[in-house]
Coordinates of C-alpha atoms in Angstrom, one line a residue:
Chain A
M1 CA -19.9 -53.5 -38.4
S2 CA -20.4 -50.1 -40.2
R3 CA -17.2 -47.9 -39.7
S4 CA -18.1 -44.0 -38.4
T5 CA -17.8 -40.4 -39.3
P6 CA -16.6 -37.8 -37.0
L7 CA -19.6 -36.3 -37.2
R8 CA -21.5 -39.6 -35.9
E9 CA -22.8 -38.2 -33.0
V10 CA -23.9 -34.3 -34.6
H11 CA -26.2 -36.8 -36.5
E12 CA -27.1 -38.7 -34.2
A13 CA -28.1 -35.6 -31.8
L14 CA -29.8 -34.1 -34.7
G15 CA -32.4 -37.5 -35.1
A16 CA -30.8 -38.2 -38.4
T17 CA -31.9 -41.8 -39.8
L18 CA -28.6 -43.4 -40.1
T19 CA -28.2 -46.3 -43.4
D20 CA -25.1 -48.1 -44.1
F21 CA -23.8 -46.8 -47.5
A22 CA -20.8 -48.8 -48.7
G23 CA -19.3 -49.6 -45.8
W24 CA -19.7 -46.0 -44.0
L25 CA -23.1 -45.3 -40.8
M26 CA -24.3 -43.0 -42.9
P27 CA -27.2 -40.0 -43.0
L28 CA -29.9 -40.9 -45.1
R29 CA -31.7 -38.0 -44.7
Y30 CA -32.2 -35.6 -41.5
G31 CA -36.5 -34.8 -41.7
S32 CA -38.1 -34.7 -44.9
E33 CA -35.5 -35.6 -47.6
S34 CA -37.6 -34.1 -50.4
V35 CA -37.5 -31.0 -48.5
E36 CA -33.5 -31.6 -48.0
H37 CA -33.9 -31.6 -51.7
N38 CA -35.5 -28.1 -52.1
A39 CA -33.5 -27.0 -49.9
V40 CA -29.9 -27.3 -51.1
R41 CA -32.4 -25.9 -54.7
T42 CA -33.3 -22.8 -53.2
A43 CA -31.3 -21.8 -50.3
A44 CA -28.2 -24.2 -48.7
G45 CA -27.5 -27.8 -47.3
L46 CA -25.0 -29.3 -45.5
F47 CA -23.2 -32.7 -46.6
D48 CA -21.4 -35.2 -44.7
L49 CA -19.3 -37.0 -47.2
S50 CA -16.3 -38.3 -44.6
H51 CA -16.7 -41.7 -46.4
M52 CA -15.5 -40.3 -49.2
G53 CA -11.5 -41.7 -50.1
E54 CA -8.5 -38.5 -49.6
I55 CA -5.6 -40.2 -51.6
F56 CA -2.2 -38.0 -51.9
V57 CA -0.1 -38.5 -54.6
T58 CA 3.3 -36.5 -54.1
G59 CA 7.0 -35.8 -55.5
P60 CA 8.6 -34.9 -58.0
Q61 CA 7.1 -36.8 -60.8
A62 CA 3.2 -37.1 -59.3
G63 CA 2.1 -35.5 -62.7
E64 CA 3.2 -38.2 -65.1
A65 CA 2.3 -40.8 -62.4
L66 CA -0.9 -39.9 -62.6
D67 CA -0.7 -39.6 -66.4
Y68 CA 0.2 -43.1 -66.4
A69 CA -2.4 -44.2 -64.2
L70 CA -5.9 -42.1 -64.9
V71 CA -7.3 -41.7 -68.0
G72 CA -6.8 -37.5 -67.5
W73 CA -3.9 -35.6 -68.2
L74 CA -3.0 -34.5 -64.8
S75 CA 0.3 -32.9 -65.0
A76 CA -1.0 -30.7 -67.2
L77 CA -3.7 -29.2 -64.4
D78 CA -2.4 -25.6 -62.5
V79 CA -1.9 -25.2 -59.3
G80 CA -5.7 -24.9 -58.1
R81 CA -7.2 -26.6 -60.1
A82 CA -9.4 -30.1 -59.8
R83 CA -10.7 -32.2 -62.8
Y84 CA -12.6 -35.0 -63.5
T85 CA -10.9 -38.1 -64.3
M86 CA -11.1 -41.5 -63.8
I87 CA -9.1 -45.3 -63.2
V88 CA -9.2 -47.6 -64.8
N89 CA -8.5 -51.1 -65.6
G90 CA -6.6 -52.7 -69.0
D91 CA -9.3 -53.3 -70.5
G92 CA -10.7 -49.7 -70.5
R93 CA -13.2 -50.2 -67.9
V94 CA -14.1 -47.5 -65.0
L95 CA -12.7 -48.9 -61.8
D96 CA -13.9 -45.6 -60.1
D97 CA -14.7 -42.0 -61.0
L98 CA -12.6 -39.8 -59.4
I99 CA -11.7 -35.6 -59.1
V100 CA -7.4 -34.6 -59.0
Y101 CA -7.0 -31.2 -57.2
R102 CA -3.2 -30.2 -57.9
L103 CA -2.6 -29.2 -54.3
A104 CA 1.1 -27.4 -55.3
P105 CA 2.7 -28.0 -58.5
E106 CA 4.1 -32.0 -56.8
E107 CA 1.3 -32.3 -54.1
F108 CA -2.4 -33.5 -56.0
L109 CA -4.8 -34.9 -53.7
V110 CA -7.3 -37.9 -55.3
V111 CA -11.3 -37.8 -53.9
A112 CA -12.3 -41.6 -54.6
N113 CA -15.7 -42.5 -53.9
A114 CA -16.0 -44.7 -50.7
S115 CA -16.9 -47.8 -51.9
N116 CA -13.6 -47.7 -54.4
Y117 CA -10.1 -45.6 -53.1
S118 CA -8.5 -49.0 -50.6
M119 CA -8.9 -50.1 -54.3
V120 CA -7.7 -46.6 -55.7
A121 CA -4.7 -46.4 -53.5
R122 CA -3.4 -50.2 -53.9
E123 CA -3.9 -49.6 -58.0
L124 CA -2.1 -46.0 -58.0
T125 CA 0.7 -47.7 -55.4
A126 CA 1.6 -50.2 -57.9
R127 CA 0.4 -48.1 -60.8
A128 CA 3.2 -45.0 -59.7
E129 CA 5.4 -47.7 -58.4
P130 CA 8.3 -46.8 -61.9
Y131 CA 8.2 -42.8 -60.9
D132 CA 9.2 -40.6 -57.9
A133 CA 6.4 -40.4 -56.3
R134 CA 4.9 -41.2 -53.1
V135 CA 0.9 -42.3 -52.8
D136 CA -0.8 -41.7 -49.3
D137 CA -3.8 -43.0 -48.1
R138 CA -5.1 -40.9 -45.6
S139 CA -8.6 -41.4 -46.0
G140 CA -8.7 -42.0 -42.0
S141 CA -7.8 -38.8 -41.3
Y142 CA -9.8 -36.1 -43.4
A143 CA -13.5 -35.7 -43.1
L144 CA -15.2 -33.8 -46.0
V145 CA -17.8 -31.5 -45.3
A146 CA -20.1 -30.4 -48.2
V147 CA -22.2 -26.5 -48.4
Q148 CA -24.0 -26.8 -51.4
G149 CA -27.1 -24.4 -52.9
P150 CA -27.5 -20.7 -53.8
K151 CA -27.0 -19.1 -49.9
S152 CA -23.5 -21.6 -49.9
T153 CA -20.7 -18.4 -50.3
E154 CA -22.7 -16.0 -48.0
I155 CA -22.9 -18.7 -45.8
L156 CA -19.4 -19.8 -45.9
R157 CA -17.8 -16.2 -46.6
T158 CA -18.8 -15.2 -43.3
L159 CA -16.1 -17.8 -42.1
T160 CA -13.3 -17.2 -43.5
D161 CA -11.0 -14.7 -45.3
A162 CA -10.1 -16.7 -48.8
D163 CA -11.3 -15.0 -51.8
L164 CA -14.2 -16.8 -52.5
E165 CA -15.7 -15.0 -55.3
G166 CA -12.1 -15.4 -56.9
L167 CA -12.1 -19.1 -56.5
K168 CA -13.6 -20.9 -59.6
Y169 CA -15.9 -23.6 -60.3
Y170 CA -13.7 -26.7 -59.9
A171 CA -10.7 -24.9 -58.4
G172 CA -9.9 -25.7 -54.5
L173 CA -7.6 -23.3 -52.4
P174 CA -5.8 -23.7 -48.7
A175 CA -8.0 -21.2 -46.3
T176 CA -8.4 -21.3 -42.9
V177 CA -12.1 -22.1 -42.1
A178 CA -13.9 -20.6 -39.0
G179 CA -10.5 -21.5 -37.5
F180 CA -9.5 -24.2 -39.0
E181 CA -7.1 -25.8 -41.4
A182 CA -8.9 -26.7 -44.8
L183 CA -8.9 -27.4 -48.5
I184 CA -11.9 -24.9 -49.5
A185 CA -13.1 -26.5 -53.2
R186 CA -15.6 -25.3 -55.5
T187 CA -16.9 -28.9 -56.0
G188 CA -20.1 -31.2 -55.7
Y189 CA -22.4 -33.3 -56.5
T190 CA -25.5 -31.5 -56.4
G191 CA -26.3 -29.0 -59.8
E192 CA -25.5 -26.5 -57.4
D193 CA -23.1 -23.9 -56.6
G194 CA -21.5 -24.8 -53.8
F195 CA -18.0 -25.7 -51.2
E196 CA -16.6 -28.6 -50.2
L197 CA -14.3 -28.6 -47.1
F198 CA -11.2 -31.0 -46.4
V199 CA -10.6 -31.0 -42.4
R200 CA -8.7 -33.1 -40.0
N201 CA -11.4 -35.4 -38.6
E202 CA -10.5 -33.3 -34.7
D203 CA -12.1 -29.8 -37.1
A204 CA -15.4 -32.0 -38.9
A205 CA -18.1 -31.8 -35.5
P206 CA -16.6 -28.0 -34.9
L207 CA -16.6 -26.8 -38.1
W208 CA -19.8 -28.2 -39.0
N209 CA -21.2 -26.6 -35.8
A210 CA -20.1 -23.0 -37.7
L211 CA -20.9 -23.8 -40.3
T212 CA -24.5 -24.3 -38.8
E213 CA -24.7 -21.2 -37.3
A214 CA -23.6 -19.0 -40.0
G215 CA -26.4 -20.9 -42.1
E216 CA -29.1 -19.5 -39.6
G217 CA -31.6 -17.6 -41.0
L218 CA -30.2 -18.0 -44.7
G219 CA -32.4 -21.7 -44.8
L220 CA -29.2 -23.9 -43.9
I221 CA -30.1 -27.2 -42.9
P222 CA -27.8 -31.2 -43.5
A223 CA -29.1 -33.1 -45.9
G224 CA -28.4 -36.7 -46.1
L225 CA -28.0 -39.2 -48.9
S226 CA -31.6 -39.8 -49.7
A227 CA -31.4 -35.9 -51.0
R228 CA -27.7 -36.1 -52.5
D229 CA -28.6 -38.9 -54.9
T230 CA -31.6 -37.0 -56.1
L231 CA -30.3 -33.6 -56.2
R232 CA -27.1 -36.0 -58.6
L233 CA -29.5 -37.4 -60.3
E234 CA -31.6 -34.2 -61.6
A235 CA -28.4 -32.6 -62.7
G236 CA -27.0 -35.2 -64.9
M237 CA -24.2 -36.3 -62.6
P238 CA -23.0 -40.2 -62.7
L239 CA -23.4 -42.7 -59.7
Y240 CA -20.3 -45.3 -59.2
G241 CA -22.2 -48.6 -59.5
N242 CA -25.0 -47.5 -61.5
E243 CA -24.2 -45.3 -64.6
L244 CA -20.5 -46.2 -64.6
T245 CA -19.5 -49.8 -63.4
A246 CA -16.4 -52.1 -64.3
D247 CA -18.3 -53.4 -67.4
L248 CA -17.8 -50.0 -69.5
T249 CA -15.4 -47.7 -70.4
P250 CA -16.0 -44.0 -70.7
F251 CA -17.2 -43.7 -74.2
D252 CA -19.7 -46.4 -73.1
A253 CA -21.1 -43.7 -70.3
G254 CA -20.8 -41.2 -72.7
L255 CA -18.0 -39.7 -71.1
G256 CA -15.4 -39.9 -73.5
R257 CA -13.8 -36.3 -73.0
V258 CA -12.5 -37.4 -69.8
V259 CA -9.8 -40.1 -71.7
R260 CA -6.9 -38.3 -73.2
L261 CA -5.3 -40.2 -75.3
D262 CA -3.9 -37.1 -77.0
K263 CA -1.6 -36.3 -74.1
P264 CA 2.2 -38.1 -74.4
G265 CA 2.7 -41.4 -73.1
D266 CA 1.5 -44.2 -72.3
F267 CA -1.3 -45.0 -69.7
V268 CA -3.3 -47.9 -68.1
G269 CA -6.0 -48.8 -70.8
R270 CA -4.7 -46.6 -74.0
A271 CA -4.5 -49.4 -76.1
A272 CA -8.2 -50.9 -75.0
L273 CA -10.0 -46.8 -75.0
T274 CA -7.6 -45.8 -78.2
E275 CA -9.7 -48.6 -80.4
R276 CA -13.2 -48.0 -78.1
A277 CA -12.7 -44.2 -79.0
A278 CA -12.6 -44.7 -83.0
L279 CA -16.3 -46.1 -82.5
A280 CA -19.1 -44.1 -82.3
D281 CA -19.4 -42.9 -78.9
Q282 CA -22.1 -45.1 -77.4
E283 CA -23.0 -46.9 -80.0
A284 CA -20.9 -49.7 -79.8
G285 CA -21.0 -50.7 -75.9
P286 CA -19.4 -53.7 -74.1
D287 CA -19.3 -57.1 -75.5
G288 CA -21.1 -55.7 -78.7
T289 CA -24.5 -54.6 -77.4
A290 CA -24.1 -50.9 -78.6
R291 CA -26.9 -48.4 -75.8
R292 CA -26.6 -44.8 -75.1
L293 CA -27.3 -43.4 -71.3
V294 CA -30.4 -41.6 -71.9
G295 CA -32.5 -39.5 -69.4
L296 CA -36.6 -40.8 -68.9
V297 CA -39.4 -38.7 -67.7
A298 CA -42.2 -41.2 -66.6
R299 CA -45.3 -40.1 -67.6
G300 CA -47.1 -41.8 -65.4
R301 CA -46.9 -41.1 -61.0
R302 CA -44.6 -44.4 -60.3
V303 CA -41.0 -44.7 -60.7
P304 CA -38.9 -46.4 -62.5
R305 CA -35.9 -47.4 -60.4
H306 CA -31.6 -49.3 -60.4
G307 CA -32.3 -52.2 -62.5
Y308 CA -36.0 -51.7 -64.2
P309 CA -35.8 -53.3 -67.9
V310 CA -36.8 -50.6 -70.5
T311 CA -39.5 -51.6 -72.9
R312 CA -40.5 -50.7 -76.7
D313 CA -43.3 -53.0 -78.0
G314 CA -42.7 -55.2 -75.2
V315 CA -39.6 -56.1 -75.7
V316 CA -36.2 -55.3 -73.5
V317 CA -34.4 -52.3 -75.3
G318 CA -32.6 -51.5 -72.3
E319 CA -32.1 -51.3 -68.3
V320 CA -32.4 -48.4 -65.8
T321 CA -29.1 -48.1 -63.9
S322 CA -30.8 -44.8 -60.7
G323 CA -34.7 -43.5 -60.5
A324 CA -36.7 -41.4 -58.5
P325 CA -39.0 -38.9 -57.9
S326 CA -38.1 -35.4 -59.2
Q327 CA -38.9 -32.5 -56.9
S328 CA -37.9 -29.9 -59.4
L329 CA -40.1 -31.9 -62.4
G330 CA -42.7 -33.0 -60.8
K331 CA -42.4 -36.4 -62.1
P332 CA -40.4 -39.8 -62.0
I333 CA -37.0 -39.4 -63.9
A334 CA -34.1 -41.9 -64.5
M335 CA -31.4 -42.4 -66.7
A336 CA -31.2 -45.9 -68.3
Y337 CA -29.1 -47.5 -70.8
V338 CA -30.9 -48.2 -74.4
S339 CA -30.2 -49.3 -77.4
P340 CA -29.7 -46.4 -79.9
S341 CA -32.3 -47.5 -82.8
A342 CA -35.3 -47.8 -80.0
V343 CA -34.5 -44.3 -78.7
E344 CA -34.6 -42.6 -82.0
A345 CA -37.8 -45.1 -82.6
G346 CA -39.9 -43.8 -79.4
G347 CA -42.5 -45.1 -77.9
L348 CA -40.3 -46.7 -74.6
A349 CA -41.5 -47.9 -71.4
V350 CA -40.2 -49.0 -68.2
D351 CA -41.1 -52.5 -66.7
I352 CA -42.7 -51.2 -63.3
R353 CA -43.3 -54.8 -61.4
G354 CA -45.0 -56.3 -64.0
S355 CA -46.3 -53.0 -65.8
H356 CA -45.0 -51.1 -68.7
E357 CA -45.9 -47.1 -67.6
P358 CA -44.5 -45.2 -70.6
V359 CA -41.7 -43.0 -70.6
D360 CA -40.5 -39.8 -72.5
V361 CA -36.5 -39.5 -73.8
V362 CA -35.4 -36.2 -72.4
D363 CA -31.8 -34.5 -72.6
L364 CA -29.7 -35.1 -70.0
P365 CA -29.4 -33.3 -67.4
F366 CA -33.0 -33.3 -66.1
Y367 CA -32.3 -29.9 -63.8
R368 CA -29.7 -27.1 -65.2
R369 CA -29.4 -24.4 -62.2
S370 CA -29.9 -20.7 -63.7
K371 CA -27.1 -18.5 -63.1
Chain B
M1 CA -40.1 -42.6 -31.5
S2 CA -43.0 -42.9 -33.7
S3 CA -46.7 -42.9 -32.1
I4 CA -48.7 -46.4 -31.6
P5 CA -52.3 -45.9 -30.8
E6 CA -53.2 -47.9 -28.3
D7 CA -57.2 -48.9 -30.2
L8 CA -56.2 -50.5 -33.3
S9 CA -54.2 -53.2 -34.5
Y10 CA -51.8 -54.3 -36.2
T11 CA -50.1 -57.0 -38.6
K12 CA -46.6 -57.4 -39.6
E13 CA -45.8 -55.9 -41.8
H14 CA -46.9 -52.5 -40.2
E15 CA -50.5 -51.7 -41.4
W16 CA -53.1 -50.6 -38.2
V17 CA -56.3 -52.0 -39.1
A18 CA -59.4 -49.9 -37.6
G19 CA -62.8 -50.7 -36.7
L20 CA -63.0 -53.8 -35.0
D21 CA -64.9 -53.3 -32.4
D22 CA -68.0 -51.6 -33.9
G23 CA -68.8 -54.1 -36.2
R24 CA -68.0 -55.4 -40.3
T25 CA -65.9 -52.7 -41.7
V26 CA -62.7 -51.6 -40.6
T27 CA -60.8 -48.9 -41.7
V28 CA -56.5 -49.7 -42.8
G29 CA -53.7 -47.5 -42.7
V30 CA -50.0 -48.0 -42.5
T31 CA -48.4 -46.8 -39.2
A32 CA -45.8 -44.1 -38.0
Y33 CA -43.1 -46.4 -38.1
A34 CA -43.3 -47.7 -41.6
A35 CA -44.1 -43.8 -42.9
E36 CA -41.0 -42.9 -41.3
Q37 CA -39.1 -46.1 -42.7
L38 CA -40.0 -45.5 -46.4
G39 CA -39.5 -41.5 -45.9
D40 CA -41.2 -39.6 -48.1
V41 CA -44.4 -40.7 -49.7
V42 CA -44.9 -40.1 -53.5
Y43 CA -46.5 -42.5 -54.5
V44 CA -49.5 -44.7 -53.5
Q45 CA -51.4 -47.1 -55.3
V46 CA -55.2 -48.3 -53.5
P47 CA -56.9 -51.7 -54.7
E48 CA -60.6 -51.2 -56.7
V49 CA -63.6 -50.8 -54.4
G50 CA -65.1 -53.7 -54.8
A51 CA -62.5 -56.1 -55.4
A52 CA -62.4 -58.9 -53.2
V53 CA -59.3 -59.9 -51.7
T54 CA -58.0 -62.4 -49.1
A55 CA -55.6 -61.5 -46.2
G56 CA -52.1 -61.5 -47.2
D57 CA -52.6 -60.9 -50.6
A58 CA -50.6 -57.8 -52.1
V59 CA -53.3 -54.9 -52.9
G60 CA -51.9 -52.0 -53.6
E61 CA -48.0 -50.7 -53.0
V62 CA -46.6 -46.9 -50.9
E63 CA -43.9 -45.6 -52.8
S64 CA -41.5 -43.4 -51.5
T65 CA -37.9 -41.2 -52.6
K66 CA -35.5 -44.7 -51.9
S67 CA -38.2 -47.5 -51.9
V68 CA -41.1 -49.4 -52.3
S69 CA -43.5 -51.5 -50.8
D70 CA -46.3 -53.7 -51.1
I71 CA -49.4 -52.9 -48.8
F72 CA -51.3 -56.3 -48.1
A73 CA -54.6 -56.7 -46.9
P74 CA -55.1 -57.2 -43.8
V75 CA -58.4 -59.1 -43.3
T76 CA -60.5 -60.8 -46.4
G77 CA -62.9 -58.7 -47.1
E78 CA -64.4 -56.6 -49.9
I79 CA -63.2 -53.2 -50.4
V80 CA -66.0 -51.0 -50.0
E81 CA -64.0 -47.7 -50.1
V82 CA -60.7 -46.0 -50.9
N83 CA -59.1 -42.9 -49.7
A84 CA -58.7 -40.6 -53.1
A85 CA -57.2 -37.8 -50.7
V86 CA -54.3 -40.1 -49.9
V87 CA -53.6 -40.7 -53.7
D88 CA -54.1 -37.1 -55.3
D89 CA -51.9 -35.9 -51.5
P90 CA -49.7 -39.2 -50.7
S91 CA -48.1 -36.9 -48.4
L92 CA -50.6 -37.7 -45.9
V93 CA -49.2 -40.6 -45.2
N94 CA -46.4 -39.1 -43.2
S95 CA -48.2 -36.1 -42.1
D96 CA -50.5 -37.9 -40.9
P97 CA -50.8 -41.6 -40.8
Y98 CA -53.4 -43.1 -38.7
G99 CA -55.6 -39.8 -39.6
E100 CA -56.0 -38.5 -43.3
G101 CA -53.9 -41.0 -44.5
W102 CA -56.1 -43.9 -44.1
L103 CA -55.6 -45.9 -47.6
F104 CA -58.8 -48.1 -47.3
R105 CA -61.8 -49.5 -45.7
V106 CA -62.4 -53.2 -46.1
Q107 CA -65.7 -55.1 -45.5
I108 CA -64.8 -58.2 -43.5
G109 CA -65.6 -61.4 -44.8
E110 CA -64.3 -63.8 -42.4
E111 CA -63.4 -63.7 -39.3
P112 CA -59.2 -62.2 -38.9
E113 CA -56.9 -63.7 -37.6
D114 CA -52.9 -63.0 -36.8
L115 CA -53.5 -59.5 -35.9
L116 CA -51.3 -57.9 -33.8
T117 CA -52.0 -55.8 -30.4
S118 CA -50.4 -52.3 -30.0
G119 CA -48.4 -54.3 -27.5
E120 CA -47.2 -56.7 -29.7
Y121 CA -46.9 -54.3 -32.5
T122 CA -44.6 -51.9 -29.7
S123 CA -42.7 -54.9 -29.2
L124 CA -41.7 -56.1 -33.2
T125 CA -40.9 -52.3 -33.7
S126 CA -38.6 -52.3 -30.9
A127 CA -36.7 -55.5 -32.3
E128 CA -36.1 -54.2 -35.9
A129 CA -35.3 -50.8 -34.2

């Protein structure tokens, strides 16, 4: 049985198509996913992300414990700031990608993916054991509501006295929103400006309704996971399970920059990642198979999808990790791992159910918002 | 709940067939239920005019943001017309599945079998929902 978020009844009342995602019953779309996608690009979208995990790490050595447990340098993070980071195993392979917020000198919030947070909490608990730090998985008590899009600040401003203009990208601050205690974070997964609001479960529905009201006349509409996926794909953001897996190191995904080999002390995966870092980024690949994460734009109208082979002269040279029709480009787009030599040579195609459809390699992201 | 017109025949693959009573040529499309399940349709591939098709054959595809589905020939015969408008604008499948979103016309070669009445199709979609 799928678990429900505190907003399930709200979604049902809105006529959402619900789908199972990582064991959660989540809104896939409320109406047209293209309309929802475009609303986020041009006005604003309201998302329920309560399936994400919230793990608190507290105590005098919370920062040191996270430095050991994760690839990032979290003890160096300023209070009020956030960092994109990863948890890897001893071989340096990615177990999950995370956002860590430093809420206070001795308090961190680790946000993990729905499919992984129980494992992440277990790993953090085990890894923090030698430190004076406490790991507390509060995913069951917290809801996460996101407002994303160029109108986000205007909408949220009517509900809070918090200094939204002063809140930087990848920063968070505790505040009252519509009368509810919340952590306001300027983070997102859409490629647009926006906010993620962490609140207690019981406050999620009234907060959602307050945001809906505040967004009336400004183009705010609820947006489901389908739009979220096409938005993040256009923004070139990786999805765990697609671009990131337990077979790959952060370097293989072109994200070696998150691995802070320059931080003091040992950390889980350091030896393996030090060795991997000595090789050119993405040129060595897992098990010696060179591959590079690239963006693809299809010339035709058929859509390359997760798992489809990338080919050159009929020979398989890679695999699509994510693909979708792009509203912003008007063409199908995809991310794929492809052999570097084939990328250089060009003339790539994607085997779409037996027919080799030509694609062009482009720089990521596919879409970048205008400032 | 999506509409299921009473005067059409249906298949288990969520296609509708119109014009069975009038003679030898039928029109085929996907149902409103199928269109809702698919989400926004972004690509439609229809068979070529003149193609001989056998009931149950995959003869085209309908692709949406999240998924792709085969289109099956509901009857055996020859493709005599395809809807160029829906190829140009696949969103017609969502906006008018029983009208402008029709896919192709088949001249029937053999007596159709296994088509569902609107009542039978309603039961099928209720069971799936």
